[in-house]
Short mmCIF file of C-alpha atoms in Angstrom, two decimals:
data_model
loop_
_atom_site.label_atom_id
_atom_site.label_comp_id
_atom_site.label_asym_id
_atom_site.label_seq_id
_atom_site.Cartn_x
_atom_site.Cartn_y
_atom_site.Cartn_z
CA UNK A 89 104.38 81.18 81.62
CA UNK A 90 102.44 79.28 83.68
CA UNK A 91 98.91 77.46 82.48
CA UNK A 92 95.27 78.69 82.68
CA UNK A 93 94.92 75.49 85.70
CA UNK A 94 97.74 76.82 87.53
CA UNK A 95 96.71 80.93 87.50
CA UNK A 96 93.29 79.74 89.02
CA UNK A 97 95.38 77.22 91.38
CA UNK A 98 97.50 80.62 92.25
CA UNK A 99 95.06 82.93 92.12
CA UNK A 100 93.14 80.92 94.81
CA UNK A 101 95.72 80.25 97.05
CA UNK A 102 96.96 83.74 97.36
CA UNK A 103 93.04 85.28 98.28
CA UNK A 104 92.05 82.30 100.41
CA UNK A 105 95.46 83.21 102.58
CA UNK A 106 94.50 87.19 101.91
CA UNK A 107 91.36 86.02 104.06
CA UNK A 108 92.32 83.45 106.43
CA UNK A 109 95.91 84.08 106.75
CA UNK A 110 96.81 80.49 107.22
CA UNK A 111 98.61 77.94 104.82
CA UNK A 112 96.07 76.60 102.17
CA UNK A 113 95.46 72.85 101.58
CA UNK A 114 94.82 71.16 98.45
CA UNK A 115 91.04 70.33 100.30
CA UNK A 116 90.40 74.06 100.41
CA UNK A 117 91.66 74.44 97.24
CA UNK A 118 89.92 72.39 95.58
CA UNK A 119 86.39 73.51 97.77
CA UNK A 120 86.76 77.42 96.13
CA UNK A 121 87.89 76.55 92.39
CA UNK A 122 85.91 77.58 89.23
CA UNK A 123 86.80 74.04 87.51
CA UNK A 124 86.58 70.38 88.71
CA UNK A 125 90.60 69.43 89.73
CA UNK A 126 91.12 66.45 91.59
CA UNK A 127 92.93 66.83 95.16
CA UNK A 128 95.57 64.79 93.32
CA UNK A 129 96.29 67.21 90.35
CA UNK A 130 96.10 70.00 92.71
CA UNK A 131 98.84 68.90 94.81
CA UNK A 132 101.25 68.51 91.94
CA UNK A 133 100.16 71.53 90.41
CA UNK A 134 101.19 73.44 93.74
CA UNK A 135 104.50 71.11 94.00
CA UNK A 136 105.03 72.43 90.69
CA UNK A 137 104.16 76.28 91.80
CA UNK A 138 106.86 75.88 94.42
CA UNK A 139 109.39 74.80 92.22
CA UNK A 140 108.96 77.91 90.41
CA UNK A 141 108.94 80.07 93.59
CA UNK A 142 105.21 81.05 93.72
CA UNK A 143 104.27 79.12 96.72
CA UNK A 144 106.39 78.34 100.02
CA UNK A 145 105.42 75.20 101.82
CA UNK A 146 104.38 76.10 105.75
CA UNK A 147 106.89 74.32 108.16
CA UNK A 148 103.81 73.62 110.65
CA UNK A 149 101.23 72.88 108.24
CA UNK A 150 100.38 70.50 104.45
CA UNK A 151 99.33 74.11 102.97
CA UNK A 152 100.83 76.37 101.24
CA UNK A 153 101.45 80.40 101.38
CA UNK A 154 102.16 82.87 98.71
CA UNK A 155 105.89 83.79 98.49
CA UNK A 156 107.04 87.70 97.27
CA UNK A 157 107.44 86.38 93.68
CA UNK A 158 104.03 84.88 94.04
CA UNK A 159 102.39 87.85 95.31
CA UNK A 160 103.77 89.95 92.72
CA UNK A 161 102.42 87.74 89.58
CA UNK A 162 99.38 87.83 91.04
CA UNK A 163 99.27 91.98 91.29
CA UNK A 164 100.53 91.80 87.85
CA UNK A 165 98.45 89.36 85.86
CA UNK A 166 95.18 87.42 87.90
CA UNK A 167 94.09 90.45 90.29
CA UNK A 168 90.31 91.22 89.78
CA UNK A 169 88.49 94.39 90.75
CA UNK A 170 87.28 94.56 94.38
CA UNK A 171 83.78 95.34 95.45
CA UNK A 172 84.59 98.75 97.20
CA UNK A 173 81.37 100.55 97.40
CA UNK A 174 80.78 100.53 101.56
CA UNK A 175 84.07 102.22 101.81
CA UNK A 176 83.47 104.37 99.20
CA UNK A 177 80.16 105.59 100.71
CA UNK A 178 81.95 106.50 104.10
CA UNK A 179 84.63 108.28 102.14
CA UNK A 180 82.23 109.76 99.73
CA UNK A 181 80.52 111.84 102.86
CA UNK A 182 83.59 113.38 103.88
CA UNK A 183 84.35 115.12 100.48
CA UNK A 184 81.09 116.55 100.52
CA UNK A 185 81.43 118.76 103.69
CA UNK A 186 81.66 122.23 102.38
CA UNK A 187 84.86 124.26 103.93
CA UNK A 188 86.47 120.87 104.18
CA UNK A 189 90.89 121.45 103.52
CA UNK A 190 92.60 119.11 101.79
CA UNK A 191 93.99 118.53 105.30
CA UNK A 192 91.19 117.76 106.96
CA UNK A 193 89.67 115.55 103.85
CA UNK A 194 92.96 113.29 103.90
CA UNK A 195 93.29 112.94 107.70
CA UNK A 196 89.20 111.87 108.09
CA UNK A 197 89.87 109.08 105.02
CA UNK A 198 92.64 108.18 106.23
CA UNK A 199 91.20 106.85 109.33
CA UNK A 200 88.75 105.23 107.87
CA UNK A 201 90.91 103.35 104.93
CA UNK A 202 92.95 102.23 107.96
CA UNK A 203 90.02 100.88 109.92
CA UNK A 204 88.25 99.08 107.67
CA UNK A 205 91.42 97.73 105.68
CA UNK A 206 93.62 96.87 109.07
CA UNK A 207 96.48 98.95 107.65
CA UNK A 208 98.74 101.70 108.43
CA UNK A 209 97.74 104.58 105.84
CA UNK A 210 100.59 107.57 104.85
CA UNK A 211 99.88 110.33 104.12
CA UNK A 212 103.01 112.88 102.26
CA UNK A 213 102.44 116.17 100.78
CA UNK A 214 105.66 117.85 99.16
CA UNK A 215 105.56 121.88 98.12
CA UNK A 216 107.81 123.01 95.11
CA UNK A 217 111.78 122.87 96.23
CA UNK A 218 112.26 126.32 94.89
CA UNK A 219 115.85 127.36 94.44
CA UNK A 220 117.16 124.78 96.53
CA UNK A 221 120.61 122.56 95.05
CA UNK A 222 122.31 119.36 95.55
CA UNK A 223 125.80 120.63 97.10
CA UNK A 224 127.20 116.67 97.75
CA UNK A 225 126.30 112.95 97.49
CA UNK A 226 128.60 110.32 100.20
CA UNK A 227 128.07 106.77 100.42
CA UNK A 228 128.53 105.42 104.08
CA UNK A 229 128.81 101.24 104.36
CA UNK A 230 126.88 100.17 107.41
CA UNK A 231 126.87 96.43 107.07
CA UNK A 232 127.08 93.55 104.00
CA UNK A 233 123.73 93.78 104.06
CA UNK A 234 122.83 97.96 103.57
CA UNK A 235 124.36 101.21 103.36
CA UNK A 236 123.16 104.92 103.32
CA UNK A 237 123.60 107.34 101.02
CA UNK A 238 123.92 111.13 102.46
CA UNK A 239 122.50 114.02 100.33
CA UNK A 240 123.83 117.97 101.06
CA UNK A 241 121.96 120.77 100.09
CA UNK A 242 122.37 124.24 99.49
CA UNK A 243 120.09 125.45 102.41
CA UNK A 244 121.92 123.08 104.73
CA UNK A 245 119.18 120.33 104.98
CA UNK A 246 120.87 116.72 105.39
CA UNK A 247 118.78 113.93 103.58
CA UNK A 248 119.68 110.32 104.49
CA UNK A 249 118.61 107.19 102.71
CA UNK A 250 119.37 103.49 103.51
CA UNK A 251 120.09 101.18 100.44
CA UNK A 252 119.41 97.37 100.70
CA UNK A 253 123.05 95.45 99.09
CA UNK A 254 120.76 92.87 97.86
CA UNK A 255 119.14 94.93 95.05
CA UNK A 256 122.56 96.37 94.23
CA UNK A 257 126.48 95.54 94.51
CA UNK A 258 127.92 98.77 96.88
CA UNK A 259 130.66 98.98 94.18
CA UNK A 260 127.97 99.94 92.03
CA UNK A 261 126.18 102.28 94.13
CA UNK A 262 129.70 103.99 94.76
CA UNK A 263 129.83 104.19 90.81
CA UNK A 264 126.62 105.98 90.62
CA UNK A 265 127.02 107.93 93.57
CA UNK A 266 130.62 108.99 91.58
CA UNK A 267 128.60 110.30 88.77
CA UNK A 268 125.63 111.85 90.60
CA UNK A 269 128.46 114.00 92.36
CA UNK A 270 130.31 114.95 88.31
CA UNK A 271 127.17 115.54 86.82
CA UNK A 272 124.16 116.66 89.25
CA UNK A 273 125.89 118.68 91.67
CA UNK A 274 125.12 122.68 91.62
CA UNK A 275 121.23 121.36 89.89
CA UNK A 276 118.14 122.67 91.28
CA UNK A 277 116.29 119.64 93.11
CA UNK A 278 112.99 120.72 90.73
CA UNK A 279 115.28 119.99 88.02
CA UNK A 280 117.08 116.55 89.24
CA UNK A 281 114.70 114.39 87.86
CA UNK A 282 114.93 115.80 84.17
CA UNK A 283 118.56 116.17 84.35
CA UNK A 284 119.44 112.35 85.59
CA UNK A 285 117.97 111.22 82.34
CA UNK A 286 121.12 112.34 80.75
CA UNK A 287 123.31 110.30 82.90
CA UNK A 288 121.14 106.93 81.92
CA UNK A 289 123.56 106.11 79.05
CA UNK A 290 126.99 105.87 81.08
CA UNK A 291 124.91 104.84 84.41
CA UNK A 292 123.61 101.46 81.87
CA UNK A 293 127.32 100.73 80.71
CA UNK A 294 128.39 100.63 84.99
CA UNK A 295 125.71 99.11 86.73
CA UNK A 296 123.16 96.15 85.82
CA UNK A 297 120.27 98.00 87.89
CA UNK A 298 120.67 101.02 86.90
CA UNK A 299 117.08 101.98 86.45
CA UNK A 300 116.42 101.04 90.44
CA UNK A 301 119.42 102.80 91.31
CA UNK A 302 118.66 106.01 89.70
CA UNK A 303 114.88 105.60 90.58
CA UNK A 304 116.56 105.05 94.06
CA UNK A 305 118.81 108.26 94.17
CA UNK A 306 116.11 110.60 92.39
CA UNK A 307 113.33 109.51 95.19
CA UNK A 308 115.07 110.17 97.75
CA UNK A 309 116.15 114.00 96.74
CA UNK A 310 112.86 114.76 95.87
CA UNK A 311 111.88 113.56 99.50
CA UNK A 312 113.25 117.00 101.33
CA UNK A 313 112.48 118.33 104.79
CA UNK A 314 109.55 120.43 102.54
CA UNK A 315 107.64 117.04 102.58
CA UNK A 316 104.87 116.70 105.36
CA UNK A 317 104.05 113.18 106.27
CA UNK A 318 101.37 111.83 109.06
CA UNK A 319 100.51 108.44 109.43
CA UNK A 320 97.47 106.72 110.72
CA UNK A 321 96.03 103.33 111.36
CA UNK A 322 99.25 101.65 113.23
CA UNK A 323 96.63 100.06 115.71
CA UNK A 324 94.91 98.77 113.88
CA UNK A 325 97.91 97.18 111.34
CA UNK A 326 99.54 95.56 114.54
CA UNK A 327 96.03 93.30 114.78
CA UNK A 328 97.52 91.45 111.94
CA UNK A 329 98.47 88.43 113.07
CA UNK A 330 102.18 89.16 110.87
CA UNK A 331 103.05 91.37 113.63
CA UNK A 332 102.34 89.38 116.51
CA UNK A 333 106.24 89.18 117.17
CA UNK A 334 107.99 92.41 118.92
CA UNK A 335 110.59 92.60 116.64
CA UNK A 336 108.40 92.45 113.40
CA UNK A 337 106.34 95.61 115.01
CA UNK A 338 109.34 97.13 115.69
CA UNK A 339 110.68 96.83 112.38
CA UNK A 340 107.85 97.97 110.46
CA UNK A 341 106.83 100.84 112.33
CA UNK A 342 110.40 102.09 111.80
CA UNK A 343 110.32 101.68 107.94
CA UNK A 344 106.75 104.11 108.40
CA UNK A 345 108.75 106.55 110.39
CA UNK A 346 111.72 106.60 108.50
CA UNK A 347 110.45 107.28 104.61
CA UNK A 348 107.45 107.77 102.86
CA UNK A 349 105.42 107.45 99.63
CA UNK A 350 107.92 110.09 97.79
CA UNK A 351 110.81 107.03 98.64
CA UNK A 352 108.84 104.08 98.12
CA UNK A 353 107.53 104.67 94.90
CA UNK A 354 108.24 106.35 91.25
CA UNK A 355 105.65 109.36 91.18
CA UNK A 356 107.00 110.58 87.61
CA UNK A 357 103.66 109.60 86.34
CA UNK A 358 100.94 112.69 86.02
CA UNK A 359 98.78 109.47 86.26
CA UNK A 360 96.68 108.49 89.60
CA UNK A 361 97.05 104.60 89.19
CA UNK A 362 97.72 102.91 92.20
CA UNK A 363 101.42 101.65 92.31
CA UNK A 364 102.46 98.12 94.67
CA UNK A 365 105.92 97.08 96.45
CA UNK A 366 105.91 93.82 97.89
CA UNK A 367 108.56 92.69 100.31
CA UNK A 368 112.30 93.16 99.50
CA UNK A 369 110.87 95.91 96.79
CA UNK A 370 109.88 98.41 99.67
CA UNK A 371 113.73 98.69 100.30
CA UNK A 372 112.85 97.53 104.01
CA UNK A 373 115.29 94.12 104.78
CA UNK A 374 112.06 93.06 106.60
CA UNK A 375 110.24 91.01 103.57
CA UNK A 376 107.05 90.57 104.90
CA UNK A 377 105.83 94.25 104.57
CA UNK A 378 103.93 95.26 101.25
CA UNK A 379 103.05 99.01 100.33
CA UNK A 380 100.43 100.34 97.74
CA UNK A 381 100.47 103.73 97.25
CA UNK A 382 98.81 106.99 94.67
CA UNK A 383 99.70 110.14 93.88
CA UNK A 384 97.84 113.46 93.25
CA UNK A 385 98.87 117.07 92.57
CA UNK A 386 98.10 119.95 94.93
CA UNK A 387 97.86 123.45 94.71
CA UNK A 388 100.80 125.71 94.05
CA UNK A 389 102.53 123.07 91.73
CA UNK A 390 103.31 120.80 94.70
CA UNK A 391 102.11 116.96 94.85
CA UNK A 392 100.93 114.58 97.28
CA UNK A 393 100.89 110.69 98.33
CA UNK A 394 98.84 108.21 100.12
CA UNK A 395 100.10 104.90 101.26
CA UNK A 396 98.30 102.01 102.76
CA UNK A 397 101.26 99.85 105.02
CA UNK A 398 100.56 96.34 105.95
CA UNK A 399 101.85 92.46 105.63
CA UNK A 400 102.28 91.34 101.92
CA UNK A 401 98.43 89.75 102.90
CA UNK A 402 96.96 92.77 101.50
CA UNK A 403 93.81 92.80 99.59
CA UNK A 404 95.62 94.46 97.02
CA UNK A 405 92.93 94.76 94.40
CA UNK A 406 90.68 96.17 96.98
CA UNK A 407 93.18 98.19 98.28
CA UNK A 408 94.44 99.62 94.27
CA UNK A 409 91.00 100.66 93.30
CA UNK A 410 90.45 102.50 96.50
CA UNK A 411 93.69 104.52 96.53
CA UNK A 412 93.10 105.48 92.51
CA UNK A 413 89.32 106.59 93.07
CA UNK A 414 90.86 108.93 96.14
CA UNK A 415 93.51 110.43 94.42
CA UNK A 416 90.89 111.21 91.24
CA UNK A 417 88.42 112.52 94.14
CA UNK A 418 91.22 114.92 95.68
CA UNK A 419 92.04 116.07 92.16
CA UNK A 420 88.53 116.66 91.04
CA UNK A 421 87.47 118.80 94.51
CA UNK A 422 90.64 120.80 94.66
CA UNK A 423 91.92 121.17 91.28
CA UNK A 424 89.04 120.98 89.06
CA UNK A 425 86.69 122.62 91.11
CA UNK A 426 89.28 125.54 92.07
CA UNK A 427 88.33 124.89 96.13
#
C-alpha cells in the first residue's frame, strides 16, 4: 500500500507525462504538487516507486515515466473526473438531429472522440447468434511467445484468436481447450457464456488463470462474423509521438484490424461503465498500447461497443467518463425513447 505522499508523487507523474509525454523530473514534480516536498524527498520517494515497479527510469533523461503496473494503480485508485463538457457539447448536437440511425450517430462521434482525444475509436455492433453452435475448439502453437486458438461452427464460420504465453502456460490453455471441446461442444453460442460457468470448478483445479482464460475463450466466441466493426481516428492516433517508429504503427494498427471491443473486454455487465486494458492486458505482445472501452444494448436483443485505441498515455479519466455518458446517451435515444 503505498502512502498518501507517494499517491500524489504518482498521481503527478503519470498526468504530467499524460500531457507532455516526456520523462518527469523531481523539479517538475515538485513545481505541480498539492503539498510542500523537498526535491530531495521527492527523489527517494520516486527511487522508492521504482523499486516497486510504478515508475521506469528514462535511459536518455533524470525523469521518470509511468510503467503498465503504474498506469494501472492509477486507473484503479488516484484517477479524478475529467472536465469533459466541450466534447460533450459537440457530441450532444449530433444526438439531437431527428432521423439520425444509430449508425450515423456512432460514426459522427466517433470522429469527433478521435479528433479531439488523438485516438483510434472502435466501433462493434454484434446481432443475436441465433441457432448457431460451437462444432470444435484446436489449439495451434505459433511461437514461445503466442498461440491461436481456432473455433468451428455449425454454419461453417472459422473464428481465430491469438493467445499471449505470458498470461498463460500453453499446457494450460491445451487443458482448457480439452474441456471446452467435452463440455461446450453442440451449445448454442447465445448460450456459451451461461454454460462455461459450469466448467469454472474443474477449469480452477487445472489452471492458475483460469478466470482470464475462460474470459479469454468466451470473448472470442461471442466475437462471430455477425459482429460489424469500423474504426476511425488512425490519423490522428499515429500523431502520438509513441508511434513515431514504423514498426510500432504497424503493430498497432494490426491489433485494431484484427479484434475488437467484444475480444478486448468482458461485456457480461448490463452496466455502461467504462472498462481499461493497459499494455500486456490488451492481449497485444506490443505493451505500449492501452484500450478503454463501453458497452450498450441495441435493438433486437443485440449489443454494441465503443473503443478509444491509443499509447498507455491516455487521459484515461477523461477518456472513461466520455465513453460511459455515450453509451447512457445511445441507450436513452434508442432504447428508452423507442427511436
Amino acid at each position: 500500500m503505498l502512502t498518501n505522499r507517494q499517491n500524489l508523487i504518482l498521481k503527478s507523474i503519470i498526468e504530467e507525462y499524460i500531457k507532455i509525454a516526456s520523462p518527469v523530473g523531481s523539479k517538475r514534480i515538485q513545481e505541480v504538487l498539492t503539498m510542500e516536498v523537498s526535491s530531495a524527498t521527492i527523489r527517494n520517494e520516486s527511487a522508492l516507486l521504482e523499486e516497486q515497479g510504478f515508475l521506469e527510469k528514462a535511459h536518455t533523461s533524470s525523469g521518470r515515466v509511468p510503467s503498465t503496473k503504474g498506469y494501472r494503480y492509477y486507473v484503479d485508485n488516484l484517477m479524478e473526473s475529467n472536465d469533459i463538457d466541450d466534447i460533450k457539447d459537440q457530441i450532444n448536437e449530433i444526438f439531437k438531429k431527428r432521423g439520425a440511425t444509430i449508425d450515423e450517430i456512432l460514426e459522427q462521434t466517433s470522429l469527433i472522440l478521435s479528433e479531439m482525444t488523438k485516438l483510434a475509436t472502435v466501433v462493434a455492433t454484434s446481432d443475436t447468434n441465433g441457432e448457431v453452435l460451437l462444432s470444435k475448439v484446436e489449439l495451434v502453437p505459433i511461437s514461445n511467445k503466442s498461440a491461436i486458438v481456432i473455433f468451428v461452427l455449425s454454419n461453417g464460420t472459422i473464428q481465430n484468436k491469438t493467445i499471449n504465453l505470458e498470461s498463460v502456460s500453453l499446457e494450460e490453455l491445451r487443458l482448457a481447450i480439452d474441456l471446452f471441446n467435452e463440455r461446450l461442444i453442440n451449445s448454442k453460442l447465445s448460450e456459451i457464456e451461461t454454460k462455461s460457468q459450469a466448467i469454472i470448478p474443474v477449469l480452477k483445479q487445472q489452471v492458475k488463470k483460469y478466470e482470464f482464460v475462460l474470459q479469454t475463450l468466451v470473448e472470442a466466441l461471442i466475437h462471430t462474423d455477425s459482429n460489424k466493426s469500423r474504426t476511425s481516428g488512425v490519423k490522428y492516433l499515429l500523431e502520438n509521438p509513441e508511434f513515431n517508429d514504423p514498426n510500432k504503427i504497424k503493430d498497432i494498427i494490426q491489433f485494431i484490424e484484427n479484434a475488437s471491443p467484444f475480444a478486448w473486454f468482458n461485456y457480461q455487465s448490463k452496466t455502461n461503465k467504462a472498462t481499461v486494458a493497459i499494455g500486456l492486458e490488451t492481449g497485444n505482445e506490443n505493451d505500449d498500447i492501452a484500450v478503454i472501452g463501453t458497452n450498450f444494448p441495441t435493438k433486437g436483443g443485440g449489443k454494441g461497443a465503443l473503443a478509444l485505441v491509443g499509447p498507455k498515455r491516455i487521459e484515461y479519466d477523461k477518456v472513461s467518463k466520455l465513453l460511459e455518458w455515450i453509451s447512457n446517451k445511445i441507450e436513452e435515444k434508442f432504447l428508452l425513447e423507442g427511436e
